[in-house]
Tab-separated table of C-alpha atoms in Angstrom:
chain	number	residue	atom	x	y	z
A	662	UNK	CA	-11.782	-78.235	24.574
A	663	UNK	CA	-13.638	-76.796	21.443
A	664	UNK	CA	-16.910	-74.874	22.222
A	665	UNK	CA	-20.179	-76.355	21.245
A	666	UNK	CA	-24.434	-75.835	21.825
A	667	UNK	CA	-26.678	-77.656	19.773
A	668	UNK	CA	-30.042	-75.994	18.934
A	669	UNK	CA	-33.050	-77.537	20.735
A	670	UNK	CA	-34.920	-78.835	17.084
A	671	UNK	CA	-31.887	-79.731	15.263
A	672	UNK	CA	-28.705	-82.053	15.677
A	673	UNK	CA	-26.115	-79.444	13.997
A	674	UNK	CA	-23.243	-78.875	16.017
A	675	UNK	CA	-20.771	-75.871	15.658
A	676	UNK	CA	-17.462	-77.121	17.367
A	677	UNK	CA	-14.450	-73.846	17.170
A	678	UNK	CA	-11.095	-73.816	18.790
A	679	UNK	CA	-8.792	-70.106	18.493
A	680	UNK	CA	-5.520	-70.459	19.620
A	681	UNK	CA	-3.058	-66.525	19.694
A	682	UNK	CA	0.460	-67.526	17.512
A	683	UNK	CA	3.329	-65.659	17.156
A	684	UNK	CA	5.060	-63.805	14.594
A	685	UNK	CA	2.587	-65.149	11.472
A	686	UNK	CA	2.159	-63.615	7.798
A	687	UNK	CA	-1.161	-63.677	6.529
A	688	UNK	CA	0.487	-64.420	2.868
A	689	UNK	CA	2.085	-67.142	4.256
A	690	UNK	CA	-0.782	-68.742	5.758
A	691	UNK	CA	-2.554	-68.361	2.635
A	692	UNK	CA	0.118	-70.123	0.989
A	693	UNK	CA	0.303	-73.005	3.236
A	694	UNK	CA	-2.991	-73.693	2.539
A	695	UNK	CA	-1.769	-74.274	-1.840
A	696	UNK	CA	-1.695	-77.715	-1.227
A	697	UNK	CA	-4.856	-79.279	0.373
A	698	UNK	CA	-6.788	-76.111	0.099
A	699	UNK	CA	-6.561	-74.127	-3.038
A	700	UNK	CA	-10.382	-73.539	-4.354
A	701	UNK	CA	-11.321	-73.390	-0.964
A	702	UNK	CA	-9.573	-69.849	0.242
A	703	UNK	CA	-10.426	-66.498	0.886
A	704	UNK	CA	-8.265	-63.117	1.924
A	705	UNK	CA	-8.928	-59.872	3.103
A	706	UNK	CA	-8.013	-56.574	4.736
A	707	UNK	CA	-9.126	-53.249	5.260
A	708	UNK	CA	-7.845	-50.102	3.940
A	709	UNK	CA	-6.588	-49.217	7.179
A	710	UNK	CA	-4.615	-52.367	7.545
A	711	UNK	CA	-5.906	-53.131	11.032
A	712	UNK	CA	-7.976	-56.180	10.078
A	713	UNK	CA	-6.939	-59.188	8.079
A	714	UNK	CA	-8.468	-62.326	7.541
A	715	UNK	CA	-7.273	-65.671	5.991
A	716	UNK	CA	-9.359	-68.445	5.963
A	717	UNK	CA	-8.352	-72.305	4.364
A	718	UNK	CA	-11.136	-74.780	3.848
A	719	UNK	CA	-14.523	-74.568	3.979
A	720	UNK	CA	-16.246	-75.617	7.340
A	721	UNK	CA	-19.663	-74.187	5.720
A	722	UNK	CA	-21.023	-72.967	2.747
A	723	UNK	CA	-24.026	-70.831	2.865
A	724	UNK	CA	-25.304	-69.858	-1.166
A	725	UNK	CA	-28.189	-69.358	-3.733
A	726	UNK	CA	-28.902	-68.530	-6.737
A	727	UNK	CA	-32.097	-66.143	-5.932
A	728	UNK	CA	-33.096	-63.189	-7.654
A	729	UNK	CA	-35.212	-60.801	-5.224
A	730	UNK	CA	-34.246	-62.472	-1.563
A	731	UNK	CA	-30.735	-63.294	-1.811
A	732	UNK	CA	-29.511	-61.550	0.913
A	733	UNK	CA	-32.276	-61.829	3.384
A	734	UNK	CA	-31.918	-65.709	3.059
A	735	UNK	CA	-27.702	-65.389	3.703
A	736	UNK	CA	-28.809	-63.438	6.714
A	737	UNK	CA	-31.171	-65.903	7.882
A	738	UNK	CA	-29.083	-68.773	7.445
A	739	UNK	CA	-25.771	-66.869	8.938
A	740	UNK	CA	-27.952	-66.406	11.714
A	741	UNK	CA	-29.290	-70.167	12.241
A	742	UNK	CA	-25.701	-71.569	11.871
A	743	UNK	CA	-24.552	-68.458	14.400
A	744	UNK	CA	-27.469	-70.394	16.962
A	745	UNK	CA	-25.790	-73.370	17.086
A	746	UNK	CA	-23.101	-71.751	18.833
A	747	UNK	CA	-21.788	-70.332	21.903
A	748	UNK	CA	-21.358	-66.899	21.038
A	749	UNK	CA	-20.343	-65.664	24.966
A	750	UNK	CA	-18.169	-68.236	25.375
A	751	UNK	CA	-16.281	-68.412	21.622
A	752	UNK	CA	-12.580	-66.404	22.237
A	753	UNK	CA	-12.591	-64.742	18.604
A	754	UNK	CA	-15.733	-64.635	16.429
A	755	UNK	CA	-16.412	-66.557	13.436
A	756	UNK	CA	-16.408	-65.175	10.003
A	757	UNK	CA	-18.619	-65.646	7.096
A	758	UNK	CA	-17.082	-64.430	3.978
A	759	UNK	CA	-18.072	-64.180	0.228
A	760	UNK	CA	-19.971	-61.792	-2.112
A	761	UNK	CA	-22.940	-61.197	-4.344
A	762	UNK	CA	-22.935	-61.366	-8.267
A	763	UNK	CA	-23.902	-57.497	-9.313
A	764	UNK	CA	-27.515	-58.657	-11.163
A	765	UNK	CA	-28.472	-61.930	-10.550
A	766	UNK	CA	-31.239	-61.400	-13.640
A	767	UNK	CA	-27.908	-61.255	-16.095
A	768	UNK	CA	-28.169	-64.554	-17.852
A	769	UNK	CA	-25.615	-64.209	-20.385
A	770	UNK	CA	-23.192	-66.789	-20.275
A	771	UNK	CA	-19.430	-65.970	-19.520
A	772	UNK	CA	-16.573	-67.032	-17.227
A	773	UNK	CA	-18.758	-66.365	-14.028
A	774	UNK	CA	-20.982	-69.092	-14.677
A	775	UNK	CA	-19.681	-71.528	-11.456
A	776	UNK	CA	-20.223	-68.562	-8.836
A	777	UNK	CA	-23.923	-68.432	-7.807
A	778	UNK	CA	-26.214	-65.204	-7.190
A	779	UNK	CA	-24.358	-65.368	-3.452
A	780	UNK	CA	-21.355	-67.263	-2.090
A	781	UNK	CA	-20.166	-67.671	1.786
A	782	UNK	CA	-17.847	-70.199	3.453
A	783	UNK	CA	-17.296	-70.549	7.032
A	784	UNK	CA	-13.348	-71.247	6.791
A	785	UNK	CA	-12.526	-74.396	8.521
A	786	UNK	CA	-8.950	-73.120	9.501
A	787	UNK	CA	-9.420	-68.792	10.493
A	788	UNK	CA	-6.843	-66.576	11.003
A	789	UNK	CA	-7.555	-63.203	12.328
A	790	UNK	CA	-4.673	-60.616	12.630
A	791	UNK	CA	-6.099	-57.474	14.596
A	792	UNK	CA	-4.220	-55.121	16.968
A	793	UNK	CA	-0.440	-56.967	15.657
A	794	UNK	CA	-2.008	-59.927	17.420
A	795	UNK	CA	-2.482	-63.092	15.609
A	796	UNK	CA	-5.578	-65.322	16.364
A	797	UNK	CA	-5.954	-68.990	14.544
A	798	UNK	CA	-9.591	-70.712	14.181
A	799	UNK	CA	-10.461	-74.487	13.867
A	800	UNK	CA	-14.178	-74.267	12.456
A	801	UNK	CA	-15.884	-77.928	12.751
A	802	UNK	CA	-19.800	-77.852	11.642
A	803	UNK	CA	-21.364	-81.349	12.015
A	804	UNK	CA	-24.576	-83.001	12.153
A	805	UNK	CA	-22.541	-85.935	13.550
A	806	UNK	CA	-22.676	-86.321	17.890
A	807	UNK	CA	-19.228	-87.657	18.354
A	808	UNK	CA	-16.141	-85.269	16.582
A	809	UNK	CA	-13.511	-85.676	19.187
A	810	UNK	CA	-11.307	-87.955	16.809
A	811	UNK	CA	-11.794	-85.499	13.723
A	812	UNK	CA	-11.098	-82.520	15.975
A	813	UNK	CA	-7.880	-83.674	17.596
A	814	UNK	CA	-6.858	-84.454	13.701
A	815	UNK	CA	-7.963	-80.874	12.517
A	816	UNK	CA	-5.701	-79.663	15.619
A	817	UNK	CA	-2.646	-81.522	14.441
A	818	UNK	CA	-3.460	-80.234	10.735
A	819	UNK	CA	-3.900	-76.898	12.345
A	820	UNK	CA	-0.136	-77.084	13.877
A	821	UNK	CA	1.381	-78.294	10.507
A	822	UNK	CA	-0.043	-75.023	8.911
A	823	UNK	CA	1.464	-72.723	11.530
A	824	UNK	CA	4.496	-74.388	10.909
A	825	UNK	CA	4.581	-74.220	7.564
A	826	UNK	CA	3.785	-70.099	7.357
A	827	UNK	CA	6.436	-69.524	9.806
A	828	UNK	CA	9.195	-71.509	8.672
A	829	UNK	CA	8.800	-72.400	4.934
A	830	UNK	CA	10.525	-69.404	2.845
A	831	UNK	CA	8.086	-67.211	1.465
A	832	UNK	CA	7.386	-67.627	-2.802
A	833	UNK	CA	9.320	-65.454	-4.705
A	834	UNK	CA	5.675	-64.438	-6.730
A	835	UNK	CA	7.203	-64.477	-10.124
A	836	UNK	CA	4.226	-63.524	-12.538
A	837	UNK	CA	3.923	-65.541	-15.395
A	838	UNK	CA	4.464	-64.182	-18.450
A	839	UNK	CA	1.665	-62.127	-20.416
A	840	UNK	CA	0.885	-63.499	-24.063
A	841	UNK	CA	-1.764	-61.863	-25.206
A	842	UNK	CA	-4.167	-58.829	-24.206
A	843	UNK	CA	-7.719	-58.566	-26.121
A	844	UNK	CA	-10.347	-55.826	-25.332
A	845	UNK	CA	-13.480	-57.306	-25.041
A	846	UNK	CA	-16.240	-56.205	-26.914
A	847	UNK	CA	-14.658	-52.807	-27.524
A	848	UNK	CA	-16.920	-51.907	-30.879
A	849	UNK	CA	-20.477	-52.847	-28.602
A	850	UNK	CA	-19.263	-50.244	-25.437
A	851	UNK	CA	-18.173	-47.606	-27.601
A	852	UNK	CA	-22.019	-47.505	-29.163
A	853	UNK	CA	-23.547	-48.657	-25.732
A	854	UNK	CA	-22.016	-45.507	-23.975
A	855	UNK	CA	-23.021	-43.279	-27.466
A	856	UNK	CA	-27.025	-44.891	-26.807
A	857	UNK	CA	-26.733	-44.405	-22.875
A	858	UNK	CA	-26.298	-40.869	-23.409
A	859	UNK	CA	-28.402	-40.536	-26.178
A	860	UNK	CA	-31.365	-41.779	-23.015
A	861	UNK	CA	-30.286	-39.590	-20.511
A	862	UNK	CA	-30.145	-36.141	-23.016
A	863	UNK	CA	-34.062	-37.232	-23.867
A	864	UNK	CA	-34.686	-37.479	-19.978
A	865	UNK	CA	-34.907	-41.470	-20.073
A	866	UNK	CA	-32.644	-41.584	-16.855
A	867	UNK	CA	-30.266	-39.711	-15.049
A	868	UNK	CA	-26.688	-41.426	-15.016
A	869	UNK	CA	-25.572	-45.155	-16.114
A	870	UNK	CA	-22.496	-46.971	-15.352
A	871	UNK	CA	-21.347	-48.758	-18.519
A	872	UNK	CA	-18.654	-51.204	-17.937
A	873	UNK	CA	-16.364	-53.064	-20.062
A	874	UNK	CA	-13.407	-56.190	-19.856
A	875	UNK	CA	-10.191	-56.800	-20.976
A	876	UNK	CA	-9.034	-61.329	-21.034
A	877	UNK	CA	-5.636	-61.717	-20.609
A	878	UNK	CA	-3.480	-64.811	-21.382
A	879	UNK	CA	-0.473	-65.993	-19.145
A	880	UNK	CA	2.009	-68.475	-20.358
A	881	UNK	CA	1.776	-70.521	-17.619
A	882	UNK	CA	-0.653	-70.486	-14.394
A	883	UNK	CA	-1.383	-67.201	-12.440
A	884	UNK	CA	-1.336	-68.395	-8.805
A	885	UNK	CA	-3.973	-66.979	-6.507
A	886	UNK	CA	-0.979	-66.615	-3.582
A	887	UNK	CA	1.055	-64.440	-5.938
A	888	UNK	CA	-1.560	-62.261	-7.456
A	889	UNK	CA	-2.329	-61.406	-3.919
A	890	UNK	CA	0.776	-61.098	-3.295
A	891	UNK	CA	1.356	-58.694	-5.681
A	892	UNK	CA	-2.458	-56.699	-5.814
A	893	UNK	CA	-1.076	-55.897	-1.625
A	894	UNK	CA	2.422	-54.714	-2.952
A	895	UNK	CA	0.997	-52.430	-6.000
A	896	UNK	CA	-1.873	-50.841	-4.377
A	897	UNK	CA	-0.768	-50.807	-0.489
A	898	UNK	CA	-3.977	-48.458	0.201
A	899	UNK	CA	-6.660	-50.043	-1.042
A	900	UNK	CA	-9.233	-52.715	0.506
A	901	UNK	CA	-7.210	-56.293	-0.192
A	902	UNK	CA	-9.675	-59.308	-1.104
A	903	UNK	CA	-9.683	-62.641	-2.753
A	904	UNK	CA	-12.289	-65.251	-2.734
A	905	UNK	CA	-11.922	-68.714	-4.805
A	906	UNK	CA	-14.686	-71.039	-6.020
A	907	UNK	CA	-12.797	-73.806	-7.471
A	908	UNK	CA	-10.317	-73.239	-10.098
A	909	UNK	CA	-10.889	-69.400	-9.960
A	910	UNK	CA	-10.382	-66.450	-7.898
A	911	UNK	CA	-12.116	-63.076	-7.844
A	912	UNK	CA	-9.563	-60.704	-6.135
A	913	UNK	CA	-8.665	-57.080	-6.159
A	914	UNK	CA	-7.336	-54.015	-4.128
A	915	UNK	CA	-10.653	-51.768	-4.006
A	916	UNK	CA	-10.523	-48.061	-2.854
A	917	UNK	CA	-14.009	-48.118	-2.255
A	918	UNK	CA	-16.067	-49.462	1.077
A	919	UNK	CA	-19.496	-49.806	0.436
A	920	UNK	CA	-20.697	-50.536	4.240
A	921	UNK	CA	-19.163	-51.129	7.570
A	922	UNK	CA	-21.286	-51.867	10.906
A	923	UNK	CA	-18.878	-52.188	14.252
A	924	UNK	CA	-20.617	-52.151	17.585
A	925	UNK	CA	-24.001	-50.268	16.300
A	926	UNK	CA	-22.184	-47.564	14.151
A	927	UNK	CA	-22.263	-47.703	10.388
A	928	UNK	CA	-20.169	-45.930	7.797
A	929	UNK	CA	-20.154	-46.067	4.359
A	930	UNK	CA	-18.537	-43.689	1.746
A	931	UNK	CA	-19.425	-41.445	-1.387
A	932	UNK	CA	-16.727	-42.179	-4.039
A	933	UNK	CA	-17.845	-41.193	-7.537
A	934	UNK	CA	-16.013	-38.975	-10.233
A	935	UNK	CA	-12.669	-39.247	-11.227
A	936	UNK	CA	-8.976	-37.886	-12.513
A	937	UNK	CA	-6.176	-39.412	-13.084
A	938	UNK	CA	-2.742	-38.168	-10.993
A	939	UNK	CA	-0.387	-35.780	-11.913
A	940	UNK	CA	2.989	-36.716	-13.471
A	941	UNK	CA	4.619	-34.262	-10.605
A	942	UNK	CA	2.739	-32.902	-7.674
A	943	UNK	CA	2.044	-29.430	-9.283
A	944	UNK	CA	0.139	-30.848	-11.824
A	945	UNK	CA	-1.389	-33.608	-9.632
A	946	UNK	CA	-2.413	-30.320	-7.417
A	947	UNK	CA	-4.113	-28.741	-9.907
A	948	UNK	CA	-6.037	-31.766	-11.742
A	949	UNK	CA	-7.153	-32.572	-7.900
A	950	UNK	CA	-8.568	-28.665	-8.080
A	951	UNK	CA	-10.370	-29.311	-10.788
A	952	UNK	CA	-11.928	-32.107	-10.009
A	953	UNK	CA	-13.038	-30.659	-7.195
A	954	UNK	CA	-14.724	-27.977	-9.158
A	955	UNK	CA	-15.842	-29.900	-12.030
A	956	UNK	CA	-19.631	-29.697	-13.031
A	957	UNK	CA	-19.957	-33.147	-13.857
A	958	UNK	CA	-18.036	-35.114	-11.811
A	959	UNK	CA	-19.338	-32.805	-8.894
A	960	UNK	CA	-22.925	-34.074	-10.131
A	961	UNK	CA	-22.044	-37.341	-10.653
A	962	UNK	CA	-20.791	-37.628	-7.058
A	963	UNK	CA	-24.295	-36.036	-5.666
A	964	UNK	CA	-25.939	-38.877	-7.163
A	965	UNK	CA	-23.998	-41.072	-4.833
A	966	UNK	CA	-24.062	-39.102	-1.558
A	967	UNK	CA	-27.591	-38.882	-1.725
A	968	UNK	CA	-28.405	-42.113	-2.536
A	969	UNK	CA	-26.787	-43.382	0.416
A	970	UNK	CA	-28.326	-41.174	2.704
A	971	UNK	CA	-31.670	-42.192	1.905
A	972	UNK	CA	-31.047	-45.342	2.649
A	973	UNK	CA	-28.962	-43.986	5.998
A	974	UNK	CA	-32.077	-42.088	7.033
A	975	UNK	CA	-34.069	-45.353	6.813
A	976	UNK	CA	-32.053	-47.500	8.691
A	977	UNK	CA	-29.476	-45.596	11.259
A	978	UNK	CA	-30.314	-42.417	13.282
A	979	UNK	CA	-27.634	-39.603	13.896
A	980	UNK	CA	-26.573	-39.488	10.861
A	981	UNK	CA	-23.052	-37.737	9.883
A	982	UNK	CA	-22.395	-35.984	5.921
A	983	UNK	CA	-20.306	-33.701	5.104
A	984	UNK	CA	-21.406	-30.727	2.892
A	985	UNK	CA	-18.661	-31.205	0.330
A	986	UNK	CA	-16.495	-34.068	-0.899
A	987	UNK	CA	-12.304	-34.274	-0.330
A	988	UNK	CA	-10.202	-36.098	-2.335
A	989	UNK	CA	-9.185	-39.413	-2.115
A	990	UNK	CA	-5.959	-39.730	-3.791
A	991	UNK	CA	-4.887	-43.513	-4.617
A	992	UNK	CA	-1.698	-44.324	-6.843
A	993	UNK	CA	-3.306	-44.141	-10.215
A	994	UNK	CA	-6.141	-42.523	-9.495
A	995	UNK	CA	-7.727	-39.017	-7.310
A	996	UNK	CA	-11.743	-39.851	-6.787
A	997	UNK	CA	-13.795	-37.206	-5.050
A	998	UNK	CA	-14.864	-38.789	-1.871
A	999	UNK	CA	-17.410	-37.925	1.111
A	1000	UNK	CA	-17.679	-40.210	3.918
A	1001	UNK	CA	-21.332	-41.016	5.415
A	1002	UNK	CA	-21.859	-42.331	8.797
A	1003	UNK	CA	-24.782	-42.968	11.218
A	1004	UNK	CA	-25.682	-45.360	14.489
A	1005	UNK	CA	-27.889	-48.161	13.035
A	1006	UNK	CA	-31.199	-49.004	14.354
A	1007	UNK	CA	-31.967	-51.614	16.488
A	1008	UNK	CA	-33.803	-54.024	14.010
A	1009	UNK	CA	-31.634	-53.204	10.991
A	1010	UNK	CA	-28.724	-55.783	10.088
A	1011	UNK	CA	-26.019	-55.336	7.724
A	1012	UNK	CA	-27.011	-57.214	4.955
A	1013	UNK	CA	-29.939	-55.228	4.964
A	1014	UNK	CA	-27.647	-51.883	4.692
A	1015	UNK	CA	-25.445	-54.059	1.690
A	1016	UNK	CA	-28.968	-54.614	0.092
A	1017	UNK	CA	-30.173	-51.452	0.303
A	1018	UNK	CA	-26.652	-49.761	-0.990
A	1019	UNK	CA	-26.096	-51.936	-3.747
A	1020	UNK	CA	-25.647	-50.644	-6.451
A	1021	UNK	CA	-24.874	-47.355	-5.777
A	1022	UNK	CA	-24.911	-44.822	-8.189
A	1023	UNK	CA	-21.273	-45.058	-8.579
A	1024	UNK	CA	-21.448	-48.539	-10.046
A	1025	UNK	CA	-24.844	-48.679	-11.084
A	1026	UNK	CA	-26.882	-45.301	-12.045
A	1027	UNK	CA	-29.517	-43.233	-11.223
A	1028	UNK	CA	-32.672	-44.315	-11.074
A	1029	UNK	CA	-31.151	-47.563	-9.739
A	1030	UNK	CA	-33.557	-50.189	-11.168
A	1031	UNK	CA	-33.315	-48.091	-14.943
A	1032	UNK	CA	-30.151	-48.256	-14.964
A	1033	UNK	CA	-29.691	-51.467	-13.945
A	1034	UNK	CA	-32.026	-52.458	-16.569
A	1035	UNK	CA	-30.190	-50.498	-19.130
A	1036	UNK	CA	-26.645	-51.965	-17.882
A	1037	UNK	CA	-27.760	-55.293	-18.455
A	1038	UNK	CA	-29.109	-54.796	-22.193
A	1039	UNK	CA	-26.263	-52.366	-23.075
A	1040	UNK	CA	-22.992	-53.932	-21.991
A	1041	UNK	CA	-23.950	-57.521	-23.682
A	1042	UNK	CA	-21.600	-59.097	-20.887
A	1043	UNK	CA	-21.992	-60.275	-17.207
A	1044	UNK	CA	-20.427	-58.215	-14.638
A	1045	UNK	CA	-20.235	-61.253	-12.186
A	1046	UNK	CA	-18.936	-60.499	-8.891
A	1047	UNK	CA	-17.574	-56.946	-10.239
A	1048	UNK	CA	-18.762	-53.831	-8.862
A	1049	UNK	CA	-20.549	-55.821	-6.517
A	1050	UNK	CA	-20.593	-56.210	-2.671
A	1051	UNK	CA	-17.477	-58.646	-1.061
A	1052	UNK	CA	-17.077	-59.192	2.459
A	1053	UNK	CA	-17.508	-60.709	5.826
A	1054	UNK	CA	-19.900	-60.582	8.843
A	1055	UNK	CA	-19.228	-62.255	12.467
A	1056	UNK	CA	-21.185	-63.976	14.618
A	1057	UNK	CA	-22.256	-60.488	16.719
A	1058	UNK	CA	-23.448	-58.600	13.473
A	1059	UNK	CA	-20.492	-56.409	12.862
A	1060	UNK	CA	-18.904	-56.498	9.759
A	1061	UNK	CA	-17.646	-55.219	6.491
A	1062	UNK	CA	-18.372	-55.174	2.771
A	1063	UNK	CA	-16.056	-53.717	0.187
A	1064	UNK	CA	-17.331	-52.943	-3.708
A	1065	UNK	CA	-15.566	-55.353	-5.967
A	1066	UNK	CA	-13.771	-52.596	-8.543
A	1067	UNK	CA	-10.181	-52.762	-9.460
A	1068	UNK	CA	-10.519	-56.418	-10.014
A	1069	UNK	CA	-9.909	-59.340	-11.996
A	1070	UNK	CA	-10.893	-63.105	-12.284
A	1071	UNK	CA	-8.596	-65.635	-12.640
A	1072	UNK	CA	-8.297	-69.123	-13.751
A	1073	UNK	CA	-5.425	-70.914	-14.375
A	1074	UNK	CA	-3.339	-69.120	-17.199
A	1075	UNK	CA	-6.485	-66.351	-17.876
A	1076	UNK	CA	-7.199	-62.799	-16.522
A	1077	UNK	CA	-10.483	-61.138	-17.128
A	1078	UNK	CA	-10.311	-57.692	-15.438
A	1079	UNK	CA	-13.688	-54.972	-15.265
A	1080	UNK	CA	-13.390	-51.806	-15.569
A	1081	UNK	CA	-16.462	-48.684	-15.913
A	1082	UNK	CA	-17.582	-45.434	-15.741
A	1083	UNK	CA	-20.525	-42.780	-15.059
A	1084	UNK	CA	-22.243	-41.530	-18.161
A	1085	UNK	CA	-23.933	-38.671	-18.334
A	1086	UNK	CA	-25.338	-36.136	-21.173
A	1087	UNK	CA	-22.007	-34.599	-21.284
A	1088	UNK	CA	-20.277	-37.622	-21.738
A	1089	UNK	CA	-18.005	-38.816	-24.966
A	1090	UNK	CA	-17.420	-42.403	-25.770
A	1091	UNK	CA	-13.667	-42.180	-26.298
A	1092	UNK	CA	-13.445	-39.867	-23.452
A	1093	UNK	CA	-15.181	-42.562	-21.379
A	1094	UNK	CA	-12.799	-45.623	-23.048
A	1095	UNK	CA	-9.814	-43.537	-22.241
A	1096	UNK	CA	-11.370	-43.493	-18.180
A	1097	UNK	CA	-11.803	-47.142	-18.510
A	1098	UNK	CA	-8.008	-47.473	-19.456
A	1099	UNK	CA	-6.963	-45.560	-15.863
A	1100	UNK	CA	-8.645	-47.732	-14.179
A	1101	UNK	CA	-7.665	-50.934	-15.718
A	1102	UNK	CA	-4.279	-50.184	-14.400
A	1103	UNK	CA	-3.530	-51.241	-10.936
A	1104	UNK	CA	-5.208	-54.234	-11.832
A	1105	UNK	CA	-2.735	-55.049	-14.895
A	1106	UNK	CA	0.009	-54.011	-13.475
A	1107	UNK	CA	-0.651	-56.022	-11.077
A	1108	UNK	CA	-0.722	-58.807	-13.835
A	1109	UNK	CA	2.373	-58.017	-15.360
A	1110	UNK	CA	1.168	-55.982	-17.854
A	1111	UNK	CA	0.685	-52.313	-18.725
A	1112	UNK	CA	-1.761	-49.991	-20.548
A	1113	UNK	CA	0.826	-48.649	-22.853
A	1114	UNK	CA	1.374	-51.864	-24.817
């Protein structure tokens, strides 16, 4: 029978049912769900591809559109749904999944404007694959006494959509064809990177991230299914996430983790400055070297390490950072990287660890609140859900949150896609373009597309 408490002062009711299956793709349960579900989906798996999560339908929906105590009020709320159930009792823990728009202060109007300052679902059908063991979820949140009848329907619903990922043949994820590519606003971050380091050489602030978008036209639909699909097959070690609101989805293969809590230890990661790889090893050896040794990358990535252990120091003890970055080396890209850990404190949370991250200087600047200031007059665009935290949290606290780069929303036969970089007083605007253009490509070729058009 499905699992249920009600809260002493209020009638909601959290009913959940996990059943293990067999032999299940995660693709293909996201697929089964095109039908009756599309809008309503989210996907994701870590790096180290020992955790992925599906979920169809929306049991819950926790959002706002707040400025200043966004994520204190999806922690509250997470919390008062995660009281109406049994947590000692439920087999495999609930997930609340979604993300938070970069600056909730940008106004500007643009293709973001359905997705709210903060957007989680409670799936009402979860599947969890962890340790090559497959887990499936019925979610049922009601304020209604009597469910039986609607459960045992969501049960047979739930075996039709086992059935259907194992047996139905997988899509064969043709991309649609790409019509048109137009860089947006090309002119306006060309002088927006010349005036950003114009302010930092007169000492106005350290480093800002200026971002800019490319739109894409398809000739026919881009299905959510296939561009994860594809985003898993082109970029195989990267975080893999998709969320949909409607008739879009914000997806991407991210190298970059901007918090993880898991039984009372946090990690997060450094990952700022950048080269492209080599066209053979020897020369991917020796841009990698000097990277390594590279004045301003090296300075841009201090910006970032530090940042996040101040805010380490404030809210774990025992913390862990190494005294120089490595290199992480991902296919189109070598970042220098330095990974940060720490065993959090007993009254800090994990939203209050995204909060305090976000944005780092490797997506926002240094001082934070300048820059972000600065971003959101310069760029004249909305960043949306880019560069900003994605992820999930369970029932127990643990969780993990990704930073939206190497992304693109889509919806229906469009592509917008994000790309940035750090400026800093040794920084040239076609230099900085040229960066942009490296990082644009997992993304579009992930699209069907390529930067050498």
């Amino acid at each position: 029978m499905p699992k249920t408490t009600g809260q002493k002062q209020t009638t909601l009711r959290f009913y959940t049912e996990t059943i293990e299956v067999s032999r299940l793709s995660a693709h293909a349960f996201f697929e089964a769900g095109d039908e009756k579900y599309k809008g309503q989906r989210f996907f994701w798996q870590n790096k180290e591809k020992t955790l992925t999560l599906v979920g169809l339908g929306h049991a819950h929906t926790i959002s706002n559109n707040l400025e200043d105590n966004r994520y204190a009020d999806i922690d509250a709320k997470w919390k008062e749904l995660c009281n109406a159930s049994l947590k000692e009792q439920v087999d495999v823990s609930p997930i609340l999944f979604g993300g938070f728009a970069f600056d909730p202060k940008n106004t500007i109007t643009s293709e973001w404007d359905n997705f709210p300052s903060a957007f989680f679902v409670v799936a009402t059908f979860q599947l969890v694959i962890q340790q090559d063991r497959a887990f499936i979820s019925i979610h049922y949140i009601t304020n209604e006494a009597e469910s039986a009848d609607i459960f045992e329907r969501l049960r047979v619903e739930r075996d039709t959509l086992i059935h259907t990922a194992q047996v139905r043949e997988l899509q064969t994820h043709t991309k649609p064809t790409l019509v048109k590519r137009e860089d947006r606003l090309k002119q306006q971050y060309l002088h927006a990177v010349e005036d950003v380091t114009k302010r930092i050489r007169a000492d106005e602030v350290n480093k800002v991230v200026i971002a800019r978008s490319l739109k894409l036209m398809f000739d026919k639909d881009f299905s959510p299914a296939t561009a994860i699909y594809h985003a898993a097959m082109e970029q195989p070690e990267s975080y893999l996430f998709g969320l949909e609101n409607g008739e879009q989805m914000f997806f991407g293969a991210t190298p970059e983790r901007l918090v993880k809590v898991e039984n009372e230890k946090a990690q997060s990661a450094g990952l700022a400055g950048s080269v492209r790889r080599g066209k053979n090893s020897v020369e991917d050896k020796a841009l990698g070297e000097a990277l390594l040794a590279d004045p301003k990358n090296l300075g841009e990535h201090k910006y970032v390490v530090e940042m996040i252990r101040k805010v380490f120091s404030q809210y774990c003890k025992d913390l862990k950072v190494p005294a120089r970055p490595k290199l992480m080396k991902i296919r189109d890209i070598q970042h220098l990287y330095t990974p940060i850990e720490g065993l959090l404190k007993k009254d800090s949370s994990l939203f209050e660890l995204v909060q305090a991250l976000h944005p780092t200087p490797a997506l926002g600047g240094e001082p934070r609140q300048d820059a972000i200031n600065i971003i959101r007059e310069s760029e004249q665009m909305n960043r949306g859900y880019y560069a900003a935290p994605i992820g999930w949290i369970n029932t127990e606290g643990d969780g993990e949150f990704a930073v939206g780069i190497r992304s693109a929303l889509i919806e229906n036969e469009h592509a917008y896609l994000y790309a940035g970089g750090g400026i800093v007083a040794e920084s040239s605007s076609m230099e900085e373009f040229e960066e942009t253009r490296v990082k644009f490509r997992p993304m579009l070729r992930t699209l069907g597309g390529n930067m050498n058009d």
